[in-house]
Amino acid sequence: MNFAIIVAAGIGNRMKSDLPKQFLNLDGLPIVMHTIDRFYQSNTISEVILVISEAMESYWNQLCVKYQFDRPIHIAFGGKTRFESVKNGIDYIKQNFDIGPKDYIAVHDGARPIISDDLIRKAFQGAYEHQAIVLAQKSVESVRLGNISTNTATDRNQIWLIQTPQVFLGALLLKSYQQDEDPLFTDDASVVEKTGKSIYIVEGDSKNIKITYPQDLQIAQLYLKLI
């Protein structure tokens, strides 16, 4: 089986909205519902697990009624950090499904609604071959490493900008999330990498943006027409 954990338990302070960004409206539907539909409609995915804040459960249920959103997905509750939220999603899978040696788990940001079926399939195909993959794109900008006053130019061809979904052999991801949380765990690949497993990069898509700032909604509105 192929599972997709969609992480939507964050607050999204940079959006400058009282409502967490994943619930903001995009083309007549909350952002996270677009995201869920991308995975639910993909033949690659067997089960979708949505991770939300427990405090938002009632609001989520109201949204489902309002938009007649009746996708048969599973709900897990988030933690204080992204690490805890993903772990809770993984624990839900462990408790409700038998994870076999050919099962894979994708972890995706709830605020990345512009994900095509082709890219989902491409990500899983990479995981079938390498067990642990991230989607990423090379930087097209010049890059400098350091702080404001002390920094050095860096070869941008060696810089990869990471996206989601990140896809892993299920047993590997379950084992990786048994570790204690580390401040260096900025995504799931960094958690898996600490176990000694190499991460393979699969070319991503520039349209696969994470909605972070208000202007990103306008960009996403345009991109929706292109997938």
PDB file of C-alpha atoms in Angstrom:
ATOM      1  CA  MET A   1       0.000   0.000   0.000  1.00  0.00           C
ATOM      2  CA  ASN A   2       1.001   3.592  -0.548  1.00  0.00           C
ATOM      3  CA  PHE A   3       0.092   6.051   2.195  1.00  0.00           C
ATOM      4  CA  ALA A   4       0.072   9.843   2.087  1.00  0.00           C
ATOM      5  CA  ILE A   5       0.391  11.807   5.322  1.00  0.00           C
ATOM      6  CA  ILE A   6      -0.746  15.388   4.726  1.00  0.00           C
ATOM      7  CA  VAL A   7       0.559  17.648   7.487  1.00  0.00           C
ATOM      8  CA  ALA A   8      -1.815  20.540   8.188  1.00  0.00           C
ATOM      9  CA  ALA A   9      -1.464  21.204  11.912  1.00  0.00           C
ATOM     10  CA  GLY A  10       0.612  24.394  11.752  1.00  0.00           C
ATOM     11  CA  ILE A  11      -0.310  27.992  12.471  1.00  0.00           C
ATOM     12  CA  GLY A  12       1.355  29.735   9.522  1.00  0.00           C
ATOM     13  CA  ASN A  13       2.343  33.017  11.170  1.00  0.00           C
ATOM     14  CA  ARG A  14       3.974  34.403   8.016  1.00  0.00           C
ATOM     15  CA  MET A  15       0.607  34.480   6.243  1.00  0.00           C
ATOM     16  CA  LYS A  16      -0.511  37.216   8.691  1.00  0.00           C
ATOM     17  CA  SER A  17      -3.951  35.672   9.044  1.00  0.00           C
ATOM     18  CA  ASP A  18      -5.962  34.693  12.122  1.00  0.00           C
ATOM     19  CA  LEU A  19      -6.876  31.485  10.316  1.00  0.00           C
ATOM     20  CA  PRO A  20      -4.129  28.892   9.672  1.00  0.00           C
ATOM     21  CA  LYS A  21      -3.137  29.217   6.024  1.00  0.00           C
ATOM     22  CA  GLN A  22      -4.124  25.667   5.076  1.00  0.00           C
ATOM     23  CA  PHE A  23      -7.767  26.603   5.711  1.00  0.00           C
ATOM     24  CA  LEU A  24      -7.735  29.815   3.655  1.00  0.00           C
ATOM     25  CA  ASN A  25      -9.843  29.902   0.525  1.00  0.00           C
ATOM     26  CA  LEU A  26      -8.258  29.133  -2.820  1.00  0.00           C
ATOM     27  CA  ASP A  27     -10.518  29.196  -5.863  1.00  0.00           C
ATOM     28  CA  GLY A  28     -13.615  28.445  -3.810  1.00  0.00           C
ATOM     29  CA  LEU A  29     -12.170  25.690  -1.622  1.00  0.00           C
ATOM     30  CA  PRO A  30      -9.879  25.629   1.440  1.00  0.00           C
ATOM     31  CA  ILE A  31      -6.252  25.105   0.426  1.00  0.00           C
ATOM     32  CA  VAL A  32      -5.883  21.803   2.245  1.00  0.00           C
ATOM     33  CA  MET A  33      -8.922  20.353   0.460  1.00  0.00           C
ATOM     34  CA  HIS A  34      -7.208  20.993  -2.869  1.00  0.00           C
ATOM     35  CA  THR A  35      -4.156  19.205  -1.491  1.00  0.00           C
ATOM     36  CA  ILE A  36      -6.170  16.226  -0.291  1.00  0.00           C
ATOM     37  CA  ASP A  37      -7.894  15.922  -3.651  1.00  0.00           C
ATOM     38  CA  ARG A  38      -4.570  15.742  -5.482  1.00  0.00           C
ATOM     39  CA  PHE A  39      -3.644  12.624  -3.506  1.00  0.00           C
ATOM     40  CA  TYR A  40      -7.117  11.143  -3.173  1.00  0.00           C
ATOM     41  CA  GLN A  41      -7.570  11.243  -6.948  1.00  0.00           C
ATOM     42  CA  SER A  42      -4.175   9.677  -7.631  1.00  0.00           C
ATOM     43  CA  ASN A  43      -4.173   5.981  -8.481  1.00  0.00           C
ATOM     44  CA  THR A  44      -0.780   5.785  -6.759  1.00  0.00           C
ATOM     45  CA  ILE A  45      -2.239   6.410  -3.290  1.00  0.00           C
ATOM     46  CA  SER A  46      -4.124   3.837  -1.215  1.00  0.00           C
ATOM     47  CA  GLU A  47      -4.881   5.816   1.952  1.00  0.00           C
ATOM     48  CA  VAL A  48      -4.715   9.503   2.932  1.00  0.00           C
ATOM     49  CA  ILE A  49      -4.055  10.564   6.528  1.00  0.00           C
ATOM     50  CA  LEU A  50      -4.712  14.222   7.319  1.00  0.00           C
ATOM     51  CA  VAL A  51      -2.920  15.581  10.385  1.00  0.00           C
ATOM     52  CA  ILE A  52      -4.620  18.628  11.898  1.00  0.00           C
ATOM     53  CA  SER A  53      -4.546  20.403  15.232  1.00  0.00           C
ATOM     54  CA  GLU A  54      -7.030  18.866  17.653  1.00  0.00           C
ATOM     55  CA  ALA A  55      -8.273  22.394  18.357  1.00  0.00           C
ATOM     56  CA  MET A  56      -9.287  22.694  14.684  1.00  0.00           C
ATOM     57  CA  GLU A  57     -11.253  19.425  14.519  1.00  0.00           C
ATOM     58  CA  SER A  58     -14.642  21.075  14.966  1.00  0.00           C
ATOM     59  CA  TYR A  59     -13.798  23.751  12.394  1.00  0.00           C
ATOM     60  CA  TRP A  60     -12.608  21.084   9.951  1.00  0.00           C
ATOM     61  CA  ASN A  61     -15.880  19.198  10.365  1.00  0.00           C
ATOM     62  CA  GLN A  62     -17.787  22.409   9.671  1.00  0.00           C
ATOM     63  CA  LEU A  63     -15.768  22.954   6.506  1.00  0.00           C
ATOM     64  CA  CYS A  64     -16.504  19.423   5.331  1.00  0.00           C
ATOM     65  CA  VAL A  65     -20.233  20.051   5.740  1.00  0.00           C
ATOM     66  CA  LYS A  66     -20.048  23.472   4.088  1.00  0.00           C
ATOM     67  CA  TYR A  67     -18.165  22.221   1.032  1.00  0.00           C
ATOM     68  CA  GLN A  68     -19.755  18.747   0.981  1.00  0.00           C
ATOM     69  CA  PHE A  69     -16.263  17.331   1.268  1.00  0.00           C
ATOM     70  CA  ASP A  70     -16.822  13.652   1.933  1.00  0.00           C
ATOM     71  CA  ARG A  71     -13.522  12.069   0.939  1.00  0.00           C
ATOM     72  CA  PRO A  72     -12.909   8.872   2.969  1.00  0.00           C
ATOM     73  CA  ILE A  73      -9.694  10.064   4.606  1.00  0.00           C
ATOM     74  CA  HIS A  74      -8.248   9.378   8.048  1.00  0.00           C
ATOM     75  CA  ILE A  75      -7.723  12.079  10.699  1.00  0.00           C
ATOM     76  CA  ALA A  76      -4.795  12.233  13.135  1.00  0.00           C
ATOM     77  CA  PHE A  77      -3.984  15.060  15.503  1.00  0.00           C
ATOM     78  CA  GLY A  78      -0.827  17.131  15.375  1.00  0.00           C
ATOM     79  CA  GLY A  79       1.725  17.804  18.078  1.00  0.00           C
ATOM     80  CA  LYS A  80       3.652  20.850  19.232  1.00  0.00           C
ATOM     81  CA  THR A  81       6.169  20.556  16.364  1.00  0.00           C
ATOM     82  CA  ARG A  82       6.147  19.274  12.800  1.00  0.00           C
ATOM     83  CA  PHE A  83       8.196  16.275  13.959  1.00  0.00           C
ATOM     84  CA  GLU A  84       5.520  15.368  16.497  1.00  0.00           C
ATOM     85  CA  SER A  85       2.755  15.871  13.939  1.00  0.00           C
ATOM     86  CA  VAL A  86       4.368  13.564  11.390  1.00  0.00           C
ATOM     87  CA  LYS A  87       5.090  11.019  14.122  1.00  0.00           C
ATOM     88  CA  ASN A  88       1.435  11.080  15.117  1.00  0.00           C
ATOM     89  CA  GLY A  89       0.479  10.437  11.499  1.00  0.00           C
ATOM     90  CA  ILE A  90       2.899   7.526  11.357  1.00  0.00           C
ATOM     91  CA  ASP A  91       1.575   6.167  14.653  1.00  0.00           C
ATOM     92  CA  TYR A  92      -1.938   6.287  13.204  1.00  0.00           C
ATOM     93  CA  ILE A  93      -0.794   4.135  10.289  1.00  0.00           C
ATOM     94  CA  LYS A  94       0.958   1.698  12.655  1.00  0.00           C
ATOM     95  CA  GLN A  95      -2.153   1.347  14.788  1.00  0.00           C
ATOM     96  CA  ASN A  96      -4.605   0.862  11.925  1.00  0.00           C
ATOM     97  CA  PHE A  97      -2.680  -0.934   9.186  1.00  0.00           C
ATOM     98  CA  ASP A  98      -0.127  -3.707   8.881  1.00  0.00           C
ATOM     99  CA  ILE A  99       2.980  -2.199   7.277  1.00  0.00           C
ATOM    100  CA  GLY A 100       4.589  -4.695   4.928  1.00  0.00           C
ATOM    101  CA  PRO A 101       8.000  -4.729   3.228  1.00  0.00           C
ATOM    102  CA  LYS A 102       6.544  -3.191   0.053  1.00  0.00           C
ATOM    103  CA  ASP A 103       4.548  -0.379   1.654  1.00  0.00           C
ATOM    104  CA  TYR A 104       5.583   3.256   1.190  1.00  0.00           C
ATOM    105  CA  ILE A 105       4.690   6.474   2.979  1.00  0.00           C
ATOM    106  CA  ALA A 106       4.700   9.974   1.500  1.00  0.00           C
ATOM    107  CA  VAL A 107       4.716  13.054   3.709  1.00  0.00           C
ATOM    108  CA  HIS A 108       3.337  16.215   2.145  1.00  0.00           C
ATOM    109  CA  ASP A 109       2.708  19.793   3.276  1.00  0.00           C
ATOM    110  CA  GLY A 110      -0.977  20.639   3.541  1.00  0.00           C
ATOM    111  CA  ALA A 111      -0.228  24.058   2.062  1.00  0.00           C
ATOM    112  CA  ARG A 112       1.202  22.630  -1.193  1.00  0.00           C
ATOM    113  CA  PRO A 113      -1.989  22.245  -3.252  1.00  0.00           C
ATOM    114  CA  ILE A 114      -0.385  22.456  -6.718  1.00  0.00           C
ATOM    115  CA  ILE A 115       0.890  18.904  -6.906  1.00  0.00           C
ATOM    116  CA  SER A 116       0.232  16.954 -10.088  1.00  0.00           C
ATOM    117  CA  ASP A 117      -0.512  13.246 -10.354  1.00  0.00           C
ATOM    118  CA  ASP A 118       2.543  12.897 -12.604  1.00  0.00           C
ATOM    119  CA  LEU A 119       4.761  14.303  -9.874  1.00  0.00           C
ATOM    120  CA  ILE A 120       3.201  12.058  -7.219  1.00  0.00           C
ATOM    121  CA  ARG A 121       3.855   9.003  -9.385  1.00  0.00           C
ATOM    122  CA  LYS A 122       7.375  10.193 -10.157  1.00  0.00           C
ATOM    123  CA  ALA A 123       8.119  10.604  -6.434  1.00  0.00           C
ATOM    124  CA  PHE A 124       6.901   7.105  -5.584  1.00  0.00           C
ATOM    125  CA  GLN A 125       8.790   5.576  -8.489  1.00  0.00           C
ATOM    126  CA  GLY A 126      11.960   7.139  -7.128  1.00  0.00           C
ATOM    127  CA  ALA A 127      11.208   5.676  -3.696  1.00  0.00           C
ATOM    128  CA  TYR A 128      10.631   2.206  -5.167  1.00  0.00           C
ATOM    129  CA  GLU A 129      14.161   2.368  -6.545  1.00  0.00           C
ATOM    130  CA  HIS A 130      15.983   4.172  -3.711  1.00  0.00           C
ATOM    131  CA  GLN A 131      13.787   3.737  -0.565  1.00  0.00           C
ATOM    132  CA  ALA A 132      14.166   7.389   0.489  1.00  0.00           C
ATOM    133  CA  ILE A 133      13.608  10.360  -1.820  1.00  0.00           C
ATOM    134  CA  VAL A 134      12.939  14.072  -1.748  1.00  0.00           C
ATOM    135  CA  LEU A 135      11.574  16.220  -4.510  1.00  0.00           C
ATOM    136  CA  ALA A 136      13.850  19.175  -5.155  1.00  0.00           C
ATOM    137  CA  GLN A 137      14.867  21.765  -7.713  1.00  0.00           C
ATOM    138  CA  LYS A 138      18.216  23.347  -8.327  1.00  0.00           C
ATOM    139  CA  SER A 139      18.536  26.975  -7.347  1.00  0.00           C
ATOM    140  CA  VAL A 140      18.279  29.416 -10.246  1.00  0.00           C
ATOM    141  CA  GLU A 141      19.469  32.284  -8.066  1.00  0.00           C
ATOM    142  CA  SER A 142      23.003  33.120  -6.983  1.00  0.00           C
ATOM    143  CA  VAL A 143      23.612  31.798  -3.476  1.00  0.00           C
ATOM    144  CA  ARG A 144      25.663  33.032  -0.530  1.00  0.00           C
ATOM    145  CA  LEU A 145      26.187  31.146   2.745  1.00  0.00           C
ATOM    146  CA  GLY A 146      26.593  32.871   6.088  1.00  0.00           C
ATOM    147  CA  ASN A 147      25.018  35.828   7.847  1.00  0.00           C
ATOM    148  CA  ILE A 148      24.546  39.493   6.931  1.00  0.00           C
ATOM    149  CA  SER A 149      28.130  40.538   7.573  1.00  0.00           C
ATOM    150  CA  THR A 150      30.068  37.314   6.991  1.00  0.00           C
ATOM    151  CA  ASN A 151      29.161  35.273   3.948  1.00  0.00           C
ATOM    152  CA  THR A 152      30.663  33.586   0.926  1.00  0.00           C
ATOM    153  CA  ALA A 153      29.520  32.843  -2.603  1.00  0.00           C
ATOM    154  CA  THR A 154      28.488  29.230  -3.176  1.00  0.00           C
ATOM    155  CA  ASP A 155      28.071  27.243  -6.364  1.00  0.00           C
ATOM    156  CA  ARG A 156      24.325  27.322  -6.968  1.00  0.00           C
ATOM    157  CA  ASN A 157      24.569  24.103  -8.962  1.00  0.00           C
ATOM    158  CA  GLN A 158      25.255  22.346  -5.658  1.00  0.00           C
ATOM    159  CA  ILE A 159      22.166  23.854  -3.999  1.00  0.00           C
ATOM    160  CA  TRP A 160      18.842  22.029  -4.041  1.00  0.00           C
ATOM    161  CA  LEU A 161      15.560  23.590  -2.896  1.00  0.00           C
ATOM    162  CA  ILE A 162      13.528  20.894  -1.197  1.00  0.00           C
ATOM    163  CA  GLN A 163       9.838  20.222  -1.800  1.00  0.00           C
ATOM    164  CA  THR A 164       7.278  17.639  -0.724  1.00  0.00           C
ATOM    165  CA  PRO A 165       6.070  14.956  -0.989  1.00  0.00           C
ATOM    166  CA  GLN A 166       9.048  13.141   0.425  1.00  0.00           C
ATOM    167  CA  VAL A 167       8.557   9.397   0.048  1.00  0.00           C
ATOM    168  CA  PHE A 168      10.093   6.549   2.030  1.00  0.00           C
ATOM    169  CA  LEU A 169       9.887   2.816   2.449  1.00  0.00           C
ATOM    170  CA  GLY A 170       7.322   2.506   5.238  1.00  0.00           C
ATOM    171  CA  ALA A 171       9.437   0.404   7.599  1.00  0.00           C
ATOM    172  CA  LEU A 172      12.344   2.834   7.195  1.00  0.00           C
ATOM    173  CA  LEU A 173      10.223   5.867   8.064  1.00  0.00           C
ATOM    174  CA  LEU A 174       8.688   4.117  11.069  1.00  0.00           C
ATOM    175  CA  LYS A 175      12.139   3.235  12.378  1.00  0.00           C
ATOM    176  CA  SER A 176      13.473   6.747  11.764  1.00  0.00           C
ATOM    177  CA  TYR A 177      10.711   8.384  13.774  1.00  0.00           C
ATOM    178  CA  GLN A 178      11.614   6.334  16.840  1.00  0.00           C
ATOM    179  CA  GLN A 179      14.515   8.756  17.326  1.00  0.00           C
ATOM    180  CA  ASP A 180      14.305  11.661  19.738  1.00  0.00           C
ATOM    181  CA  GLU A 181      13.517  14.972  18.086  1.00  0.00           C
ATOM    182  CA  ASP A 182      16.540  17.026  17.008  1.00  0.00           C
ATOM    183  CA  PRO A 183      16.552  20.781  16.176  1.00  0.00           C
ATOM    184  CA  LEU A 184      18.214  19.859  12.865  1.00  0.00           C
ATOM    185  CA  PHE A 185      15.137  17.883  11.805  1.00  0.00           C
ATOM    186  CA  THR A 186      13.686  20.425   9.364  1.00  0.00           C
ATOM    187  CA  ASP A 187      11.948  17.817   7.226  1.00  0.00           C
ATOM    188  CA  ASP A 188      11.415  14.075   7.037  1.00  0.00           C
ATOM    189  CA  ALA A 189      14.528  13.444   4.965  1.00  0.00           C
ATOM    190  CA  SER A 190      16.696  14.915   7.720  1.00  0.00           C
ATOM    191  CA  VAL A 191      15.086  12.490  10.197  1.00  0.00           C
ATOM    192  CA  VAL A 192      15.717   9.495   7.946  1.00  0.00           C
ATOM    193  CA  GLU A 193      19.221  10.663   7.041  1.00  0.00           C
ATOM    194  CA  LYS A 194      20.290  10.608  10.690  1.00  0.00           C
ATOM    195  CA  THR A 195      19.790   6.822  10.709  1.00  0.00           C
ATOM    196  CA  GLY A 196      22.557   6.586   8.102  1.00  0.00           C
ATOM    197  CA  LYS A 197      20.290   6.202   5.080  1.00  0.00           C
ATOM    198  CA  SER A 198      21.221   8.224   1.982  1.00  0.00           C
ATOM    199  CA  ILE A 199      18.565  10.450   0.445  1.00  0.00           C
ATOM    200  CA  TYR A 200      18.015  10.421  -3.322  1.00  0.00           C
ATOM    201  CA  ILE A 201      16.824  13.554  -5.106  1.00  0.00           C
ATOM    202  CA  VAL A 202      14.014  13.430  -7.650  1.00  0.00           C
ATOM    203  CA  GLU A 203      13.546  16.512  -9.837  1.00  0.00           C
ATOM    204  CA  GLY A 204      10.583  18.536  -8.601  1.00  0.00           C
ATOM    205  CA  ASP A 205       8.340  21.109 -10.250  1.00  0.00           C
ATOM    206  CA  SER A 206       8.500  24.892  -9.934  1.00  0.00           C
ATOM    207  CA  LYS A 207       4.688  25.010  -9.672  1.00  0.00           C
ATOM    208  CA  ASN A 208       4.763  22.820  -6.561  1.00  0.00           C
ATOM    209  CA  ILE A 209       4.909  25.844  -4.270  1.00  0.00           C
ATOM    210  CA  LYS A 210       4.258  25.976  -0.563  1.00  0.00           C
ATOM    211  CA  ILE A 211       1.792  28.742   0.245  1.00  0.00           C
ATOM    212  CA  THR A 212       3.580  30.815   2.857  1.00  0.00           C
ATOM    213  CA  TYR A 213       2.942  34.495   2.155  1.00  0.00           C
ATOM    214  CA  PRO A 214      -0.249  36.305   1.033  1.00  0.00           C
ATOM    215  CA  GLN A 215       1.058  36.775  -2.518  1.00  0.00           C
ATOM    216  CA  ASP A 216       1.483  33.002  -2.842  1.00  0.00           C
ATOM    217  CA  LEU A 217      -2.301  32.662  -2.993  1.00  0.00           C
ATOM    218  CA  GLN A 218      -2.358  34.674  -6.208  1.00  0.00           C
ATOM    219  CA  ILE A 219       0.393  32.520  -7.695  1.00  0.00           C
ATOM    220  CA  ALA A 220      -1.401  29.334  -6.652  1.00  0.00           C
ATOM    221  CA  GLN A 221      -4.613  30.609  -8.230  1.00  0.00           C
ATOM    222  CA  LEU A 222      -2.793  30.838 -11.560  1.00  0.00           C
ATOM    223  CA  TYR A 223      -1.039  27.490 -11.195  1.00  0.00           C
ATOM    224  CA  LEU A 224      -4.307  25.675 -10.440  1.00  0.00           C
ATOM    225  CA  LYS A 225      -5.258  26.168 -14.068  1.00  0.00           C
ATOM    226  CA  LEU A 226      -2.057  24.479 -15.248  1.00  0.00           C
ATOM    227  CA  ILE A 227      -2.317  21.097 -13.511  1.00  0.00           C
TER     228      ILE A 227
END
